[in-house]
Each structure stands twice: as C-alpha cells, then as structure tokens.
Short mmCIF file of C-alpha atoms and ligand atoms in Angstrom, two decimals:
data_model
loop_
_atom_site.label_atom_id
_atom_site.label_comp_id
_atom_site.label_asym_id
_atom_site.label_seq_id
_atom_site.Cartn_x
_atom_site.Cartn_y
_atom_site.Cartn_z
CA UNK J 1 -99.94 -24.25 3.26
CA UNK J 2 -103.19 -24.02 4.89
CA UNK J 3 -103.81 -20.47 7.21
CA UNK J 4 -106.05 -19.62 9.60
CA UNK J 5 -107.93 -15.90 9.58
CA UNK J 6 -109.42 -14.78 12.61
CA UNK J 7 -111.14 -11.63 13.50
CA UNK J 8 -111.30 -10.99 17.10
CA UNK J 9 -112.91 -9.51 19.49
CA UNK J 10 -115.99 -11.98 19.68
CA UNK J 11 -116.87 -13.22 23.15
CA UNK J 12 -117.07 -17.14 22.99
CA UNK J 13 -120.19 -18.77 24.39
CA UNK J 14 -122.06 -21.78 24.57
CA UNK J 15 -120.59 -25.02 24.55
CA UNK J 16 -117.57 -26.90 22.69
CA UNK J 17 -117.31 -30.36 22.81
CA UNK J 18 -114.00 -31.77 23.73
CA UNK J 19 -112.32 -34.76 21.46
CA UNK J 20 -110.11 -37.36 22.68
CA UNK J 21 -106.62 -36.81 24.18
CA UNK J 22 -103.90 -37.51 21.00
CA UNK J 23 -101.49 -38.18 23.76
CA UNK J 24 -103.59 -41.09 24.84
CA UNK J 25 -104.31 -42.39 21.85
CA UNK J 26 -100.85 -42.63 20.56
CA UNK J 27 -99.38 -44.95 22.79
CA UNK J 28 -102.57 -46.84 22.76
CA UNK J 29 -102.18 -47.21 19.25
CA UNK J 30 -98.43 -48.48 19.85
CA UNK J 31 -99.25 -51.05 22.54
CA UNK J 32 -101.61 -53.06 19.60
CA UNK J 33 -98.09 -54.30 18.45
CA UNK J 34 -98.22 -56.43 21.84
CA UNK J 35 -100.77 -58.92 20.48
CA UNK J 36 -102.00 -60.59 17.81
CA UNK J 37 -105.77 -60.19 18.48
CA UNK J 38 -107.59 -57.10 17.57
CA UNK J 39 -107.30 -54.19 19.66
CA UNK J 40 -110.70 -51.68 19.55
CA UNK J 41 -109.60 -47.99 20.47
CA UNK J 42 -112.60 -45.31 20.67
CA UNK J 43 -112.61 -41.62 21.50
CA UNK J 44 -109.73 -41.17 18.66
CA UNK J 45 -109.23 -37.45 17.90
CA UNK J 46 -109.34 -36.79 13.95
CA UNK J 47 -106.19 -34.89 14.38
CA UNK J 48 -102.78 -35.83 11.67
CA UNK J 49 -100.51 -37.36 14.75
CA UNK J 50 -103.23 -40.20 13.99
CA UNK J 51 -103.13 -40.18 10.64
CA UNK J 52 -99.08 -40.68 11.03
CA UNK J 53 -99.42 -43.04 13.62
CA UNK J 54 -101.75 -45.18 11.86
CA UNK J 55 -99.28 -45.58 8.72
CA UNK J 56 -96.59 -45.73 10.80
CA UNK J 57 -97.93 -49.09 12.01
CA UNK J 58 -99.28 -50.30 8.65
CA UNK J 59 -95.98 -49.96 7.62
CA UNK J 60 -94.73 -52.79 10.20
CA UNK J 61 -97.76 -55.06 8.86
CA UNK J 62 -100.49 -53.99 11.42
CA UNK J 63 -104.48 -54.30 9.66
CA UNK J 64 -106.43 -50.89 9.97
CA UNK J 65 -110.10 -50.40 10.28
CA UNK J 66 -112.06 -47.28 11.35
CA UNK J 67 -110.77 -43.78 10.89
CA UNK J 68 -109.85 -40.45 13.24
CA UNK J 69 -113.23 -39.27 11.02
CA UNK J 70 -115.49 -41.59 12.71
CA UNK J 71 -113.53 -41.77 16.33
CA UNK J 72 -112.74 -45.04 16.41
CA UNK J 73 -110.07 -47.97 15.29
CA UNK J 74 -109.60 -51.39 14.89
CA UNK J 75 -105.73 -52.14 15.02
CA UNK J 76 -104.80 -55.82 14.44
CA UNK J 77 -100.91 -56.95 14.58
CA UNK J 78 -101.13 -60.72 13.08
CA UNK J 79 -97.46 -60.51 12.18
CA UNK J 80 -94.76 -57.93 12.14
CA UNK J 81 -93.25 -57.97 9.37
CA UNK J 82 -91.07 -54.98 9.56
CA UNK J 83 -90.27 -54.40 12.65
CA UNK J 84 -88.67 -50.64 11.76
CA UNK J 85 -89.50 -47.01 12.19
CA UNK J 86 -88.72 -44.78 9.72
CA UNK J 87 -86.57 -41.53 9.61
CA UNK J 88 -89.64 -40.25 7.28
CA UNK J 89 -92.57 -40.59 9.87
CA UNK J 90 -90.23 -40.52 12.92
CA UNK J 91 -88.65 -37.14 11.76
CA UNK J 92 -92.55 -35.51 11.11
CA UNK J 93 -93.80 -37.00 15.23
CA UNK J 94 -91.02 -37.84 18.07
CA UNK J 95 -94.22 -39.89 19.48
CA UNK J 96 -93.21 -42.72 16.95
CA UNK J 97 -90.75 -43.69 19.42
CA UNK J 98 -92.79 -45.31 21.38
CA UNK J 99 -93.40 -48.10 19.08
CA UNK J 100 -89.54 -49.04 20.08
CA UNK J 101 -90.56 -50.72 23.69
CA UNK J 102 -93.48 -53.06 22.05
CA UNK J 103 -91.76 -54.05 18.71
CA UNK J 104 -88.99 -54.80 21.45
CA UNK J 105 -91.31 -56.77 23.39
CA UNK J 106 -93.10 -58.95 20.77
CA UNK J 107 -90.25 -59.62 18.38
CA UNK J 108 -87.13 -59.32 20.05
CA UNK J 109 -85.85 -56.72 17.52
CA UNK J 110 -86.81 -53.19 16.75
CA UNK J 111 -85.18 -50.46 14.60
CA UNK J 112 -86.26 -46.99 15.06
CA UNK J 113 -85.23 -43.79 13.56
CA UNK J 114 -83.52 -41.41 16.48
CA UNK J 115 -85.67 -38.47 16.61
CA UNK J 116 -83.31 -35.86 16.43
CA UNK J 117 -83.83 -32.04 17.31
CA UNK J 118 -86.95 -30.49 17.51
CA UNK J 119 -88.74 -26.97 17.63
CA UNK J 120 -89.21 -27.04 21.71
CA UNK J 121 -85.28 -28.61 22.47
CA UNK J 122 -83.38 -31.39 22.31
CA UNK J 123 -85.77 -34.01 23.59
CA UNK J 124 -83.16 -37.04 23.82
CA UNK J 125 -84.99 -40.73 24.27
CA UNK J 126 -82.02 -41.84 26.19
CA UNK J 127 -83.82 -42.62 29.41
CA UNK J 128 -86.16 -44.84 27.22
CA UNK J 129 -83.19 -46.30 25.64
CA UNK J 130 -81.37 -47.21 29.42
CA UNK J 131 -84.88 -48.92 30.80
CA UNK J 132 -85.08 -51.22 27.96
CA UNK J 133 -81.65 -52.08 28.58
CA UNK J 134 -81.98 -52.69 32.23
CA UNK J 135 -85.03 -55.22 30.79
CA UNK J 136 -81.99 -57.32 29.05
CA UNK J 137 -81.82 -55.14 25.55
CA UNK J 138 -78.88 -54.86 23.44
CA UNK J 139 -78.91 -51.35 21.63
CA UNK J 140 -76.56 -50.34 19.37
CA UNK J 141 -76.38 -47.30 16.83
CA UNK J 142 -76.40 -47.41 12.98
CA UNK J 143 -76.91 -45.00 10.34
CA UNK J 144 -79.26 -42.70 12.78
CA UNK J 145 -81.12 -45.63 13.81
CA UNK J 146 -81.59 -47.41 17.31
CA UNK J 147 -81.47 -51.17 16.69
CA UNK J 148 -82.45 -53.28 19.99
CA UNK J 149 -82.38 -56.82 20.40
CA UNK J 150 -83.33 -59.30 23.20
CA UNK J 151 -83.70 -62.74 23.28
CA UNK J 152 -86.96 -62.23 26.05
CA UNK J 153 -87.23 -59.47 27.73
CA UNK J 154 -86.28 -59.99 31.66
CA UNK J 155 -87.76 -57.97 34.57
CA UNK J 156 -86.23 -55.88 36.20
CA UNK J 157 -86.04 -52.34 38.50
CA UNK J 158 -85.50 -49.19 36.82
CA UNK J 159 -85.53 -45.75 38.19
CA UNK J 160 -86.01 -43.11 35.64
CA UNK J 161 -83.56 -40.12 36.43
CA UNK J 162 -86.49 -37.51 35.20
CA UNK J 163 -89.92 -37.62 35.00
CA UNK J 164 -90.59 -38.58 31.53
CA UNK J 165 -94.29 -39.44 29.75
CA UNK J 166 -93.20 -41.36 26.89
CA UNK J 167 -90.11 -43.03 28.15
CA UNK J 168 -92.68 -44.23 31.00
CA UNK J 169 -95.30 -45.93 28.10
CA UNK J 170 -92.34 -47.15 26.59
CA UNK J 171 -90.47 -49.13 29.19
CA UNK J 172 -93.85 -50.18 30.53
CA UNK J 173 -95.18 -51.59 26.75
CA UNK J 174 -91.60 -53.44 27.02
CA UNK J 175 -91.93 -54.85 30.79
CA UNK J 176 -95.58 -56.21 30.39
CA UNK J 177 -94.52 -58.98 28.16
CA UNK J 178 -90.25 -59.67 30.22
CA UNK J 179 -90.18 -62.45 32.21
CA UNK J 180 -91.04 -61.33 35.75
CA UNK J 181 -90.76 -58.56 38.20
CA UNK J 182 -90.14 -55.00 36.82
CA UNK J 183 -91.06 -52.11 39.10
CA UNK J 184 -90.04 -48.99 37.53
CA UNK J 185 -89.86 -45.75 40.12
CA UNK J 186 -89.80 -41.98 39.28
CA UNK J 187 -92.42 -42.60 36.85
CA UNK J 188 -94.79 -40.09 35.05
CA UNK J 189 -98.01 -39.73 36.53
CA UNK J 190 -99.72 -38.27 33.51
CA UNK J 191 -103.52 -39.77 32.88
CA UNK J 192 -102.24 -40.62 29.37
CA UNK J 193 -99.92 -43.46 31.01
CA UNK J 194 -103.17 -44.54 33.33
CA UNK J 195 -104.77 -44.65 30.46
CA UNK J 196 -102.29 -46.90 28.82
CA UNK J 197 -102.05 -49.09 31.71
CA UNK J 198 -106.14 -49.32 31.59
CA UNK J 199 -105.64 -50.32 28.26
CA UNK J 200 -102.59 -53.11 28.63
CA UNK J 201 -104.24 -53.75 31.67
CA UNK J 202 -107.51 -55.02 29.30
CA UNK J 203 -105.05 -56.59 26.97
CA UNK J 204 -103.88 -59.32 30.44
CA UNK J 205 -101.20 -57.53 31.63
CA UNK J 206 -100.59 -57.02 35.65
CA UNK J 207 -99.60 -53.88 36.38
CA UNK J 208 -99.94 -52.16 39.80
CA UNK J 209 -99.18 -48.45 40.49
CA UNK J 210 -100.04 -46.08 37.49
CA UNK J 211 -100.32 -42.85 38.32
CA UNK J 212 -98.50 -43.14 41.31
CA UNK J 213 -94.22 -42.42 40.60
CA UNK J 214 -93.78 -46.60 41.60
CA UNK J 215 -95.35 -48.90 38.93
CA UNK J 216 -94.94 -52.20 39.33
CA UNK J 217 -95.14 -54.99 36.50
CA UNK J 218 -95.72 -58.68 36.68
CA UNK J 219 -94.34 -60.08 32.72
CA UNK J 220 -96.96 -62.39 31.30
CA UNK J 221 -96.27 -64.69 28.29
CA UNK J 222 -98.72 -63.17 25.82
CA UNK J 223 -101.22 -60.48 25.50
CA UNK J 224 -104.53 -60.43 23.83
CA UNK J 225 -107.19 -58.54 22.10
CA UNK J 226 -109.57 -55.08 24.03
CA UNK J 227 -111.94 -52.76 23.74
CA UNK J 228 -110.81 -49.49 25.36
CA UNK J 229 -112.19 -45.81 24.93
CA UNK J 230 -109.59 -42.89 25.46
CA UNK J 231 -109.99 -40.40 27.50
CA UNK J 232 -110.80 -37.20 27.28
CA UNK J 233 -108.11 -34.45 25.62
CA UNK J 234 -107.07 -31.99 28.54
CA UNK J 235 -105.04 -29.84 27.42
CA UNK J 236 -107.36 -28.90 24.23
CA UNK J 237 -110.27 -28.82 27.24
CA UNK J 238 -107.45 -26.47 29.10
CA UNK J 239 -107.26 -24.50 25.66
CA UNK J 240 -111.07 -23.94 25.25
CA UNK J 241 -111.73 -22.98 28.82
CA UNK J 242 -108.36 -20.06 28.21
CA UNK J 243 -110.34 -19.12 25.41
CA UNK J 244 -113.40 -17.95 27.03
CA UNK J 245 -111.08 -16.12 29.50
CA UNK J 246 -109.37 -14.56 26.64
CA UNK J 247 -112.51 -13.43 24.72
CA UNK J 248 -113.96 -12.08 27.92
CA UNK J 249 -117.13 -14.96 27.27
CA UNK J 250 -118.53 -17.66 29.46
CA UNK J 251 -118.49 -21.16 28.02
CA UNK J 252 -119.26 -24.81 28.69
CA UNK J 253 -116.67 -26.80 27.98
CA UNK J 254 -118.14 -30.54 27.71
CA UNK J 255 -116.83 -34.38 27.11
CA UNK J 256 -113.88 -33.54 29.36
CA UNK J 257 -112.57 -34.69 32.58
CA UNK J 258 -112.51 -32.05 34.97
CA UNK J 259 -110.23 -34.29 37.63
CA UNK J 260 -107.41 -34.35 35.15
CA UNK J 261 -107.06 -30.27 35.22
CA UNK J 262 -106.45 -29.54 38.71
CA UNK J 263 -103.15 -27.32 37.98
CA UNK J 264 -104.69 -25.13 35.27
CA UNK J 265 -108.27 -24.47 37.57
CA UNK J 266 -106.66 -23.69 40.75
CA UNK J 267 -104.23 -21.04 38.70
CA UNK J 268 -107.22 -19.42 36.72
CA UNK J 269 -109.55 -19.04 39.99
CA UNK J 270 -106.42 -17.19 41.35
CA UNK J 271 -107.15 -14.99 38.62
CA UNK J 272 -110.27 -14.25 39.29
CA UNK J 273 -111.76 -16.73 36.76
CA UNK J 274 -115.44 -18.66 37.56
CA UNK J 275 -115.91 -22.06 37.00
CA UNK J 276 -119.11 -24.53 37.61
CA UNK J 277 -117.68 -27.85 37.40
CA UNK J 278 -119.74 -31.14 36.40
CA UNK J 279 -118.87 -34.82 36.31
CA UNK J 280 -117.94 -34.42 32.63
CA UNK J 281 -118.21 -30.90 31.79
CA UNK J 282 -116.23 -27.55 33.05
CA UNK J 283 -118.34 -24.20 32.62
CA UNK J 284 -115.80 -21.20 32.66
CA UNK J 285 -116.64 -17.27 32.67
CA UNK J 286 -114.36 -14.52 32.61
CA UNK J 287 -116.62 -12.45 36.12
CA UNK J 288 -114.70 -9.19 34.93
CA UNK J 289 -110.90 -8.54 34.69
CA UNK J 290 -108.64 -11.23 34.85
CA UNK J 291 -105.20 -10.79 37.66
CA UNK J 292 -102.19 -11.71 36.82
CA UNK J 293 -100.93 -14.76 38.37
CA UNK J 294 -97.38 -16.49 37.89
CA UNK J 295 -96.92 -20.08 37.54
CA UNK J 296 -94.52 -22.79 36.82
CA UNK J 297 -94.70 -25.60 34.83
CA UNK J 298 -94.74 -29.01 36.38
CA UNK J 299 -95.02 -32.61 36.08
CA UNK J 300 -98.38 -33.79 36.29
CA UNK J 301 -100.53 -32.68 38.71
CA UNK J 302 -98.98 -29.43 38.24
CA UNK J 303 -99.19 -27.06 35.41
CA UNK J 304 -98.58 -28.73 32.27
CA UNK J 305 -95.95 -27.34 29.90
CA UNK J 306 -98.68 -27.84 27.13
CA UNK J 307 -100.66 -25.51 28.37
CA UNK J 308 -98.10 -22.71 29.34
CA UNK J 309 -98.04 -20.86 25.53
CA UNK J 310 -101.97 -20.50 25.99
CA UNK J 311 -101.25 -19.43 29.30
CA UNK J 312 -99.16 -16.38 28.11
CA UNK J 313 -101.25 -15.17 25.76
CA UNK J 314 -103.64 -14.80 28.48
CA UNK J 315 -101.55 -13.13 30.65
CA UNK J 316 -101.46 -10.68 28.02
CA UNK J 317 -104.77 -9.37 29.12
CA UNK J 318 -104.41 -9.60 32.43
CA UNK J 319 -103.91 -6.83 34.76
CA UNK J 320 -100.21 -6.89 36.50
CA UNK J 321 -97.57 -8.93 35.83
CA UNK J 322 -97.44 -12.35 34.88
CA UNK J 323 -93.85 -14.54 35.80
CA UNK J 324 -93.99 -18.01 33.88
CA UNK J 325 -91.70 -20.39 34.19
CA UNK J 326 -91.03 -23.20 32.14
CA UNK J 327 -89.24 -26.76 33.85
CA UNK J 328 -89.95 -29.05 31.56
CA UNK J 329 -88.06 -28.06 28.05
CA UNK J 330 -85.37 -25.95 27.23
CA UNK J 331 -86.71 -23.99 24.39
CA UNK J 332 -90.60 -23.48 24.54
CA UNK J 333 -91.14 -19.76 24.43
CA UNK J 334 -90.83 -19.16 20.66
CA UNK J 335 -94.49 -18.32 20.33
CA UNK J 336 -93.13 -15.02 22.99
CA UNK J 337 -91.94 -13.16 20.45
CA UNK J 338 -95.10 -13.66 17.92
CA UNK J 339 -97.00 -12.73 20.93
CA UNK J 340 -95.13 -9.38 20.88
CA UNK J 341 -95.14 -8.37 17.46
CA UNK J 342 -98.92 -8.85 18.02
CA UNK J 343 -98.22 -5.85 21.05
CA UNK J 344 -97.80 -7.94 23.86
CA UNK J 345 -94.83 -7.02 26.46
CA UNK J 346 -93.52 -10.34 26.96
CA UNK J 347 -89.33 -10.28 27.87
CA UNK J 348 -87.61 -13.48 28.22
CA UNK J 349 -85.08 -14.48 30.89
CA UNK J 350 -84.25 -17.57 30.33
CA UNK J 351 -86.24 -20.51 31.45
CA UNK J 352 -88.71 -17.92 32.72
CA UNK J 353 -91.08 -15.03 30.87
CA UNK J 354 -92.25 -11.56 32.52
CA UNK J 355 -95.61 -11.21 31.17
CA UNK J 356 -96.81 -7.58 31.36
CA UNK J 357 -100.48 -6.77 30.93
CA UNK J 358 -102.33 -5.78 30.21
CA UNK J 359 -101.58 -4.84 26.64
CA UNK J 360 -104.14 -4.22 23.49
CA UNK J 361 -103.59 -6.61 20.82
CA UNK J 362 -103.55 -6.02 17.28
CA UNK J 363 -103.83 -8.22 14.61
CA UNK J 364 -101.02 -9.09 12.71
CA UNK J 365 -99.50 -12.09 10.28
CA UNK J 366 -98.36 -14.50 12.37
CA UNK J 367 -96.41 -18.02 12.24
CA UNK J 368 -97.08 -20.95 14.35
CA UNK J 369 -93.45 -22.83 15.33
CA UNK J 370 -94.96 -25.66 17.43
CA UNK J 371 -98.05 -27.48 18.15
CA UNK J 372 -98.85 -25.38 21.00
CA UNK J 373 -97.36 -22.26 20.52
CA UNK J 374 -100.07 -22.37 17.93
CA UNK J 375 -102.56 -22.79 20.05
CA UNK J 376 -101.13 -19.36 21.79
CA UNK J 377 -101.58 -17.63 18.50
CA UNK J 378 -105.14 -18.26 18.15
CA UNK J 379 -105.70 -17.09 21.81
CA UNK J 380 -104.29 -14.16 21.12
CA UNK J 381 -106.03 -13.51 17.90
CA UNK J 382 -109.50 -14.17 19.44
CA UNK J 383 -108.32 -11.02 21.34
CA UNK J 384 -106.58 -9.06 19.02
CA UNK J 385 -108.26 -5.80 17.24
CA UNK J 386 -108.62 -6.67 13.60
CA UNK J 387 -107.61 -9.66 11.46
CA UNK J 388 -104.67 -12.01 12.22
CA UNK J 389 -103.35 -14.43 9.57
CA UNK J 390 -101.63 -17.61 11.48
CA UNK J 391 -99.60 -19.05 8.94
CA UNK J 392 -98.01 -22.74 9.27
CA UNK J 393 -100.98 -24.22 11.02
CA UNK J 394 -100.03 -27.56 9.92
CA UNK J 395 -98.74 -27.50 13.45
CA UNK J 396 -102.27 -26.91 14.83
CA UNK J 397 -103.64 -29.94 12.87
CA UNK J 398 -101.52 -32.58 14.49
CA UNK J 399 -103.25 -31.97 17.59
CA UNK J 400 -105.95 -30.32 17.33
CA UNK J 401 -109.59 -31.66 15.82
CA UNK J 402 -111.21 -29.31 13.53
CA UNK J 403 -109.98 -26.44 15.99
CA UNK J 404 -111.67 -23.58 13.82
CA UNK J 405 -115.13 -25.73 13.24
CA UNK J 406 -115.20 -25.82 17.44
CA UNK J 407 -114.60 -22.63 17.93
CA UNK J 408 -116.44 -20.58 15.13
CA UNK J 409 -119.96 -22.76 16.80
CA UNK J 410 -118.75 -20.89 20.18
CA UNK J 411 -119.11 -17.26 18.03
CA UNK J 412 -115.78 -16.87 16.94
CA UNK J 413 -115.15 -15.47 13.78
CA UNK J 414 -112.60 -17.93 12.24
CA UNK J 415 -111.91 -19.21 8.58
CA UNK J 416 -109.60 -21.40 7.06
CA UNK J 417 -107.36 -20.59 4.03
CA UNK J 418 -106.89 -23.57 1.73
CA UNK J 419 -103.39 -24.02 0.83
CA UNK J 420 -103.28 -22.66 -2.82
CA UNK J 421 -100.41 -24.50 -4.35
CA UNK J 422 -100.03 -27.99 -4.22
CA UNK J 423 -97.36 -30.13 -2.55
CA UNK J 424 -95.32 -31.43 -5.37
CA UNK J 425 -94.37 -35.31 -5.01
CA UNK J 426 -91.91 -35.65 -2.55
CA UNK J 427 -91.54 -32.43 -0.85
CA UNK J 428 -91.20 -33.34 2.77
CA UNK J 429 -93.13 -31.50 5.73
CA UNK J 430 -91.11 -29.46 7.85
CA UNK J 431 -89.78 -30.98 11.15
CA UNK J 432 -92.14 -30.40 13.74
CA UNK J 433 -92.24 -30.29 17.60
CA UNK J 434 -93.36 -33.27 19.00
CA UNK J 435 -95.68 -32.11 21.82
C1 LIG F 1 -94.93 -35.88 26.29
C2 LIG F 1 -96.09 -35.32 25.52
C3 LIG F 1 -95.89 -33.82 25.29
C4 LIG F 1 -95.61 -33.10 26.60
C5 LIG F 1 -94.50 -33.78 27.38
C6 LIG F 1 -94.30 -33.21 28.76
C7 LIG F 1 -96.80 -37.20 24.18
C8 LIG F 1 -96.90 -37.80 22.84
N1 LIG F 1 -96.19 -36.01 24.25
O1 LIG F 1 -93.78 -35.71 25.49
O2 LIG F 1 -97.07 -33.31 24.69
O3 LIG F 1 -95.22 -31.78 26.32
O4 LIG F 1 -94.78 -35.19 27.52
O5 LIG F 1 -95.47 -33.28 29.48
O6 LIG F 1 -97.27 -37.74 25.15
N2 LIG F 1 -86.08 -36.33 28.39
C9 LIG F 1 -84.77 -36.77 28.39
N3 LIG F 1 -84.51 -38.05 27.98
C10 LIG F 1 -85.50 -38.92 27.62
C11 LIG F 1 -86.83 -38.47 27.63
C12 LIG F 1 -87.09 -37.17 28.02
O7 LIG F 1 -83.85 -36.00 28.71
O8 LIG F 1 -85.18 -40.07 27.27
C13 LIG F 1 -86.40 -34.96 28.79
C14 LIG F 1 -87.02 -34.15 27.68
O9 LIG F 1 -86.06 -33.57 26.84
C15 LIG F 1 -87.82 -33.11 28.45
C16 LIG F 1 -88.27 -33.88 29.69
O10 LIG F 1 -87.41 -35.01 29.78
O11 LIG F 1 -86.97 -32.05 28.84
C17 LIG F 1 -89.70 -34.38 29.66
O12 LIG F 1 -89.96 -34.95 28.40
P1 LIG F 1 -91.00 -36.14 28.18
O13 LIG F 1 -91.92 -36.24 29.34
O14 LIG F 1 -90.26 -37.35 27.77
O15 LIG F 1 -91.81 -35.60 26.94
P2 LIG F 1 -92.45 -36.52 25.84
O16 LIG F 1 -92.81 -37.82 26.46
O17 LIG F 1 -91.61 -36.51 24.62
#
C-alpha cells in the first residue's frame, strides 16, 4: 500500500489551487440515472470516490466519457439495465447509496447493498429509507440488500428527524420525478445539496427551497439532459488554509468559494489567524502564535465535522487549551490517539476532546483510519520535527486530488511511497469511512 513521507517543518507559501468538491460530484453523478439524455458534469476532482462512482454506474448500464484526469464527464443513462448496487462497491463508499432514490425514481425498482458499519460509526440510511417510503415505496430486506419498489412515485411531506446530507439528495433525486407535491422539512443545508438542486434543477425539475431546512418539490414526468460545473471542494480549501496555519506560512488558497466556509474563518480569526478574502480565492497567514479556541461541530453553516480532525491537529500548536466537540458522529476521534503518539496531549471524553497545546511534534509512523483523520495526519506531519511515514493513505486518495503534488508546489517536503507488492486478484480493499 501506497505511503506518504513527509518532512516537516517547511512553511507553506504561495498558492494551491483548489479541485472540485467529491461530495458534489457524487450525487451529481447519481442524479444522471434520472434521464435518458446526456448529463455534462465539470469541475470533477480526480480523486478514487469517482473512480468508484463511475463503475458503480456503468455497472447499471450508464455510457461514460471524460475522466476525473481531465475534470470532466459525460454520463448518459439510455437504459438501466441493472438496476442494483453492489455489496462490493457499496461496502468500499457508503455514498453509493444515493443511487437508491433515482434508480427508485426512473425504474420503479432499486436494490442496493446496506452499507453496514464504518470507521467514523454506525451511519444507518434509515431516514433515507422512511422518505422514500412516505413517496409510496415498498422496501423490504433480503440477503443485506434494500429492495424498493413503486409503481410511480407520489408526492408527499416528509420531515427528516436529523439533519442528514445524503438522505436529503436522496429523497430529493426520488421526489423530482413522484407525481406532485413533496416538501420535505428539516433538510440539510449543505452547498453540495444546492448544488444538486442547481443541477436537477438544469435537468427540468421544480424545486424551491435548497439550502434553506424547507425544500419544496413539484414531480415532473421526465427529466432531461445538462451541463453543470461543480463547485468548489471546501473542506480540502478548509484543509489547505489549516495548513498554512500549521506550518506557520501564509498562503493563497485559490478556485474556492470563500461564502461556503463561514464556520471554519470566523473560528481561525478567533485564533488569531489573517485572512484576505477574494471572490474566488482565500489568502491565509499564520500573524504569529495561534490561541486556542474550542468549537463544536455543526450542521452546515457551522463547523463541519469534516474539518474537525484537521482542526485538532492544529490545536496542537496552539497556545492554551483547545475543547472540540464532535455532534455529528459517534466515533470520529480515532486520528486523537495517532495525534498523540506523534506528542500531542489530546484526552478524550467522550463526544468531546481537550486539546492541550501547545506541544512539539515529532515525527513518527503513522496510520490513517478515515478519509479525514488522514488529512489530520498530514497536518501534523507538516509540523512535526523529522520524518513521518502515514501509512494506509488509500484513505487520503478517495478524497483528496493529488494531495502531495498540491502541497509539495506550496514548499512542503512530501513524497509518495509506491506500494511495493502488488494486490493479488481478488484481495478486497479494506472497508473505509465514508466521509
Ligand atoms: C455526508 C458527507 C460526509 C459528511 C457528512 C456530515 C457525502 C458523500 N458525505 O455524509 O463527508 O461527514 O455528510 O456532514 O456527502 N444518520 C442516520 N440515519 C440516516 C442518515 C444519517 O442516523 O438515514 C445519521 C448519521 O449516522 C450521522 C448523521 O445522521 O450521525 C449525519 O449523517 P449524514 O449527514 O447522513 O452523513 P452522510 O450524508 O453519510
């Protein structure tokens, strides 16, 4: 398996270019099982969720064109012809779930693989599963596998009992083509399900309300073909800019929506942290010592809970105490204890972590649990004395486009260890989180 070596200790400076947001692109790349007609997605991050999406949906039938490699995709659904999602691809990215609302919506059947545990908690699709059946869906379980059937899909109102970003695409992919009214309240208000509703929006459906918690959905009888460009990926902006901090360098971080990172700039100014913010590009500098500050994770707007591991590793070097709190999942502070054994003072109480800084890292070999948590590790290594070996950074490269390319043009010294044994036929890839 591939590693990742990085010596720290190098300020980062001038300018990293942000790619597209994966968690934008995936549903987008769901919602071309709505139509027939050719759907044009640009902005795609070369990143492996892609990659997984993109067979996932040539395995239903769906024509490919384009690549992650050159940012863009052509995604045509003539016909389904299998209207299933795999254990194989669902078990390797939880995100395959939301090809279950659309497959729903178009064919009247879909059988998807539950997703099962993963690294950051249970992570259940059961709200998902209860707004398609409100829209007229029969489920039933077999063999690990959701099976839902409708005749036509009939409006309806649905009130999500938590905020949740996927169940929200989901039900919304399946309400755009029911028959009728669906307003669905206590939805997400992430940009990735504005984005979505740009998108479907394109494609002729009428939807009213995205990004607010109320979204309301008129059904129309068939969808077509759109152009649509994704936006920009904030939480690897939100990782770049932590980064700088980290490094104690000043950076530009460009191709990024500023608007969309609210929760993470109002925390870092707290700390002390500078920022000169464009239309499309966020310059950060560290202005001295950073202050600890404590936070909470939140629904959007608020802090997002894929940007809290980063957040602790910067903590790390801050001076005071840091409390962080996580709200949104049950088990997301694994990459706590790496952080220690590279001489952080992290101690866990339970849904929250008491951050004490500010400590000196040292390098050490590491392992990356989630796709985040990875993310943490590299912070920490940009600050660490001497050379840190992240192992398991398959993790990183589901998310994450060309992470050490980006970073070693900002000064870092990073390098990339091939794996040296090759995957024999069949050997599976370890579950992974599904952030
Ligand atoms: C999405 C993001 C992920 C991010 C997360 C929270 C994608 C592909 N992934 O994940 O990067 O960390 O939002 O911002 O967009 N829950 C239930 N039942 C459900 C659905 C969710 O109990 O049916 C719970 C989850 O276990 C979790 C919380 O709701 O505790 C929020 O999860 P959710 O917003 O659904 O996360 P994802 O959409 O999977």
């Amino acid at each position: 398996m591939d590693k990742l070596v990085i010596r720290g200790g190098q300020p980062l400076s001038g300018a990293i270019r942000v790619s597209g947001a994966k968690n934008a692109a995936l549903p987008a790349m769901a919602a071309c099982l709505l139509t027939a007609e050719p759907v044009q997605l640009s902005n795609i991050p070369d990143v492996r969720d892609i990659q997984t999406t993109r067979a996932l949906l040539e395995t239903m039938g769906v024509e490919t064109e384009g690549s992650g490699g050159r940012h863009q995709i052509q995604l045509r659904a003539q016909a389904i012809t299998h209207a299933q999602a795999d254990y194989e691809l669902v078990k390797t990215m939880r995100a395959s779930t939301l090809v279950l609302g659309p497959l729903l919506a178009r064919t009247g059947q879909a059988r998807v693989s539950l997703p099962g545990g993963c690294a950051i908690g249970a992570r259940p699709i059961d709200l998902h599963l209860r707004g398609l059946e409100r829209l007229g869906a029969e489920l039933r379980q077999e063999h690990g596998y959701v099976v839902a059937e409708a005749r036509r899909l009939q409006g309806n109102s649905y009130s999500f009992d938590r905020v949740t970003v996927t169940g929200t695409e989901d039900v919304l992919m399946a309400a755009v083509l029911a028959k009728g009214e669906t307003v669905l309240s206590n939805c997400a208000r992430e940009p990735e399900v504005v984005d979505l509703a740009a998108l479907l929006t394109r494609m002729g459906a009428r939807i009213e309300g995205a990004g607010t918690s109320t979204i309301q959905v008129q059904g129309v009888d068939q969808l077509g073909g759109a152009s649509h460009r994704i936006i920009a990926d904030r939480i690897e902006a939100g990782t770049f800019i932590m980064a700088a901090l980290i490094t104690g360098g000043a950076l530009e971080v460009t191709h990024c929506q500023p608007e969309h990172l609210g929760g993470l700039i109002e925390r870092l100014e707290e700390a002390g942290a500078r920022f000169r913010i464009e239309a499309s590009s966020i310059g950060v500098a560290a202005g001295g010592r950073l202050g600890a500050v404590d936070i909470a994770t939140a629904e959007y707007p608020g802090f997002a809970t894929d940007l809290q591991a980063q957040y602790m590793a910067l903590m790390t070097q801050a001076v005071g105490t840091a409390a962080i709190t996580e709200t949104i999942f049950e088990n997301r502070f694994m990459h706590a204890l790496e952080l220690n054994r590279m001489g952080a003072s992290i101690r866990i109480e339970g849904r929250r972590a008491v951050v004490r800084g500010r400590s000196a890292l040292a390098g050490a070999a590491v392992q990356a649990s989630d796709l985040r948590a990875s993310a943490s590790l590299v912070l920490a290594a940009l600050a660490a004395e001497g050379e840190t070996i992240i192992d398991r950074i398959y993790h990183l490269d589901r998310g994450y486009e060309k992470l050490e390319e980006k970073l070693r043009g900002a000064g870092a010294a990073v390098r990339r260890i091939a794996r040296l044994i090759p995957r024999t036929a069949g050997a599976s890839q370890p579950r992974t989180a599904g952030a």
